[in-house]
Coordinates of C-alpha atoms in Angstrom, one line a residue:
Chain A
E1 CA -103.2 39.5 66.0
A2 CA -103.9 35.9 65.3
Q3 CA -106.5 34.3 67.6
L4 CA -108.2 31.0 68.1
V5 CA -111.2 30.8 70.5
E6 CA -112.8 27.4 71.3
S7 CA -116.4 27.0 72.6
G8 CA -119.0 24.4 73.0
G9 CA -117.5 22.4 75.8
G10 CA -119.4 21.3 78.9
L11 CA -120.8 18.3 80.9
V12 CA -122.4 15.6 78.9
Q13 CA -123.6 12.1 79.8
P14 CA -122.0 9.0 78.3
G15 CA -123.4 8.2 74.9
G16 CA -124.3 11.9 74.4
S17 CA -123.1 14.4 71.7
L18 CA -121.4 17.7 71.7
R19 CA -120.2 20.1 69.0
L20 CA -117.1 22.1 69.5
S21 CA -116.4 25.3 67.6
C22 CA -113.2 27.2 67.0
A23 CA -113.4 30.8 65.8
A24 CA -110.3 32.0 64.0
S25 CA -109.2 35.6 63.5
G26 CA -106.2 37.7 62.5
F27 CA -104.9 35.3 59.8
S28 CA -106.0 33.7 56.6
F29 CA -107.9 30.8 58.0
S30 CA -108.6 29.2 54.6
S31 CA -104.9 28.9 53.9
Y32 CA -104.1 26.5 56.7
W33 CA -104.6 22.9 57.7
M34 CA -106.3 22.9 61.1
S35 CA -106.3 20.4 64.0
W36 CA -107.9 19.4 67.3
V37 CA -105.6 18.2 70.1
R38 CA -106.9 17.1 73.5
Q39 CA -105.4 16.7 77.0
S40 CA -107.1 14.6 79.7
P41 CA -107.0 16.1 83.2
G42 CA -103.4 15.9 84.5
K43 CA -102.3 13.8 81.5
G44 CA -100.4 14.3 78.3
L45 CA -101.3 15.5 74.8
E46 CA -103.2 13.5 72.2
W47 CA -103.8 14.6 68.6
V48 CA -107.4 14.0 67.7
A49 CA -108.1 15.0 64.1
N50 CA -107.0 17.4 61.3
I51 CA -108.5 18.7 58.1
N52 CA -107.0 20.4 55.0
Q53 CA -108.0 23.7 53.5
E54 CA -110.6 22.3 51.1
Q55 CA -112.0 19.6 53.5
S56 CA -110.8 16.9 51.0
E57 CA -108.5 15.3 53.5
R58 CA -109.5 14.5 57.1
Y59 CA -107.6 12.2 59.5
Y60 CA -108.5 10.9 63.0
V61 CA -106.9 9.1 65.8
D62 CA -108.2 5.5 65.9
S63 CA -110.0 6.0 69.3
V64 CA -112.4 8.5 67.8
K65 CA -112.9 7.2 64.3
G66 CA -116.6 6.7 63.5
R67 CA -117.6 8.9 66.5
F68 CA -116.1 12.3 65.8
T69 CA -116.2 14.4 62.7
I70 CA -114.0 17.4 61.9
S71 CA -115.2 20.1 59.6
R72 CA -114.7 23.7 58.7
D73 CA -116.4 26.7 57.2
N74 CA -113.9 29.0 55.6
A75 CA -116.5 31.7 54.9
K76 CA -117.0 31.9 58.7
N77 CA -113.4 31.3 59.7
S78 CA -114.5 28.5 61.9
L79 CA -113.4 24.9 62.7
Y80 CA -115.7 22.3 64.2
L81 CA -115.6 19.0 66.0
Q82 CA -118.8 17.0 66.1
M83 CA -118.5 14.4 68.9
N84 CA -121.0 11.6 69.2
S85 CA -121.3 8.5 71.4
L86 CA -119.1 10.2 74.0
R87 CA -117.3 8.1 76.5
A88 CA -115.7 8.9 79.9
E89 CA -112.3 8.6 78.3
D90 CA -113.1 11.5 76.0
T91 CA -113.0 13.8 79.0
A92 CA -110.4 16.4 78.2
V93 CA -109.5 19.9 77.3
Y94 CA -109.9 20.2 73.6
Y95 CA -107.5 22.6 71.8
C96 CA -107.9 24.0 68.4
A97 CA -104.5 24.4 66.7
R98 CA -103.4 26.0 63.4
G99 CA -101.5 23.6 61.2
G100 CA -101.6 20.1 60.0
N101 CA -98.6 18.4 61.6
S102 CA -96.9 20.7 64.1
W103 CA -98.6 23.6 65.8
A104 CA -97.2 27.0 66.4
F105 CA -100.6 28.5 67.3
W106 CA -103.2 27.2 69.8
G107 CA -106.4 28.3 71.3
Q108 CA -106.9 28.3 75.1
G109 CA -109.0 25.2 75.0
T110 CA -112.5 24.1 76.0
L111 CA -113.2 21.5 78.7
V112 CA -115.4 18.5 77.8
T113 CA -116.5 16.3 80.7
V114 CA -118.3 13.1 80.1
S115 CA -120.0 11.8 83.2
S116 CA -123.3 10.6 84.5
Chain B
D1 CA -98.1 3.9 65.5
I2 CA -94.8 5.5 66.4
V3 CA -94.3 5.5 70.2
M4 CA -92.4 8.4 71.6
T5 CA -90.7 7.9 75.0
Q6 CA -89.2 10.7 77.0
S7 CA -86.7 10.5 79.8
P8 CA -86.6 11.4 82.5
D9 CA -90.3 11.8 83.6
S10 CA -89.2 14.7 85.9
L11 CA -86.1 16.7 86.3
A12 CA -84.9 19.3 88.9
V13 CA -82.1 21.6 87.9
S14 CA -80.6 24.6 89.6
L15 CA -81.0 28.1 88.1
G16 CA -78.3 28.8 85.6
E17 CA -77.5 25.1 85.1
R18 CA -78.1 23.0 82.0
A19 CA -81.2 20.9 81.6
T20 CA -81.4 18.0 79.2
I21 CA -84.5 16.1 78.1
N22 CA -84.4 13.0 75.9
C23 CA -86.9 11.7 73.4
K24 CA -86.8 8.3 71.7
S25 CA -89.0 7.2 68.8
S26 CA -90.0 3.6 68.2
Q27 CA -89.0 4.1 64.5
S28 CA -86.9 6.6 62.6
V29 CA -88.6 9.9 61.9
L30 CA -85.9 10.9 59.4
H31 CA -87.4 11.3 55.9
S32 CA -85.0 10.2 53.2
S33 CA -86.8 12.4 50.6
D34 CA -85.8 15.7 52.3
N35 CA -83.3 14.5 55.0
K36 CA -85.4 16.2 57.7
N37 CA -86.4 14.8 61.1
Y38 CA -90.1 15.2 61.6
L39 CA -89.8 16.0 65.3
A40 CA -91.0 18.9 67.4
W41 CA -90.7 20.1 71.0
Y42 CA -93.3 21.9 73.0
Q43 CA -93.3 23.7 76.4
Q44 CA -96.5 23.7 78.4
K45 CA -96.8 25.9 81.5
A46 CA -99.5 25.4 84.1
G47 CA -103.0 26.4 82.8
Q48 CA -101.7 27.3 79.3
P49 CA -101.8 25.6 75.9
P50 CA -98.6 24.2 74.6
K51 CA -96.0 26.4 73.0
L52 CA -93.9 25.3 70.0
L53 CA -90.2 25.6 70.7
I54 CA -88.4 23.5 68.1
Y55 CA -89.4 21.9 64.8
W56 CA -87.5 19.8 62.3
A57 CA -85.7 18.6 65.4
S58 CA -83.4 21.6 65.6
A59 CA -85.1 24.7 64.1
R60 CA -86.0 27.2 66.8
E61 CA -89.5 28.8 66.5
S62 CA -89.5 32.5 66.1
G63 CA -89.3 34.3 69.4
V64 CA -87.9 31.3 71.4
P65 CA -84.8 32.2 73.4
D66 CA -81.6 30.8 72.1
R67 CA -80.9 29.0 75.4
F68 CA -83.3 26.4 74.0
S69 CA -81.8 24.0 71.4
G70 CA -82.8 20.7 69.8
S71 CA -80.5 18.0 68.5
G72 CA -80.5 14.4 67.3
S73 CA -81.5 12.4 64.3
G74 CA -83.3 9.2 63.4
T75 CA -84.7 7.9 66.6
D76 CA -82.9 9.8 69.4
F77 CA -83.4 13.4 70.2
T78 CA -82.5 15.9 72.9
L79 CA -83.9 19.2 74.1
T80 CA -81.3 21.3 75.9
I81 CA -81.8 24.4 78.0
S82 CA -78.4 25.8 78.3
S83 CA -79.0 28.0 81.4
L84 CA -82.2 27.4 83.3
Q85 CA -84.3 30.4 84.1
A86 CA -87.2 30.5 86.6
E87 CA -89.7 31.0 83.7
D88 CA -88.6 27.7 82.2
V89 CA -90.5 25.6 84.8
A90 CA -93.0 23.7 82.7
V91 CA -93.8 20.3 81.2
Y92 CA -92.0 19.6 77.9
Y93 CA -93.2 17.3 75.2
C94 CA -91.7 15.9 72.0
Q95 CA -94.0 15.0 69.1
Q96 CA -93.4 13.2 65.8
Y97 CA -95.1 14.2 62.6
Y98 CA -93.5 11.7 60.4
T99 CA -96.6 9.5 59.9
I100 CA -100.2 10.4 59.7
P101 CA -102.4 9.1 61.3
P102 CA -101.7 9.5 64.1
Y103 CA -99.2 12.2 65.2
T104 CA -97.9 11.2 68.6
F105 CA -96.5 12.9 71.6
G106 CA -94.1 11.7 74.3
Q107 CA -95.5 11.4 77.8
G108 CA -94.0 14.7 78.9
T109 CA -91.1 15.7 81.2
K110 CA -91.8 17.9 84.2
L111 CA -89.0 20.4 84.7
E112 CA -88.6 22.1 88.1
I113 CA -86.1 24.2 89.9
K114 CA -83.8 22.5 92.4

């Protein structure tokens, strides 16, 4: 059975860094685009970034450009999101999702809280 | 960026009745190259990740009950639940994937039982 499990969330001070991970299993990870989508507490959904199979294409929402980096390790079936210069408005549940443009498969999410 | 606007923000419908949610995009999401509308619908229940219901505006994802249907083209779209069940209580989102970056969602419509 296909599964996505996020980890790495937690409490971080403004200006700090955090690295999220997403472990994939049960499907051919290297065959899919992968994405991060976030949801602020009590708010709607926001696509954050995506990456193609070979890491040759990466796209970001404007609000995270220059601060976040999406990457993957196909040998480890893992997706990552390096988040630097974190701001209070980055507080959200971060979901790992399979696919590049619409997402039929999601992880359960990991909560990132940016607060002093 | 393409702005997605849903209406209404919340909706209360009796069990067994029809529920209709609308989504309007600020520009057309119909691709002339393949004549497809790059529009998806998701259902999110409390404490859960979103679930894909509909893609290409009207194609039902595998396993989704046939009481869910999507329609529309260009800039105006509708998600219809033909006969509301208790388990359909959720927030529903539309999402465009016509342009990248960014992909954008509607603000969500909260569906409750009347």
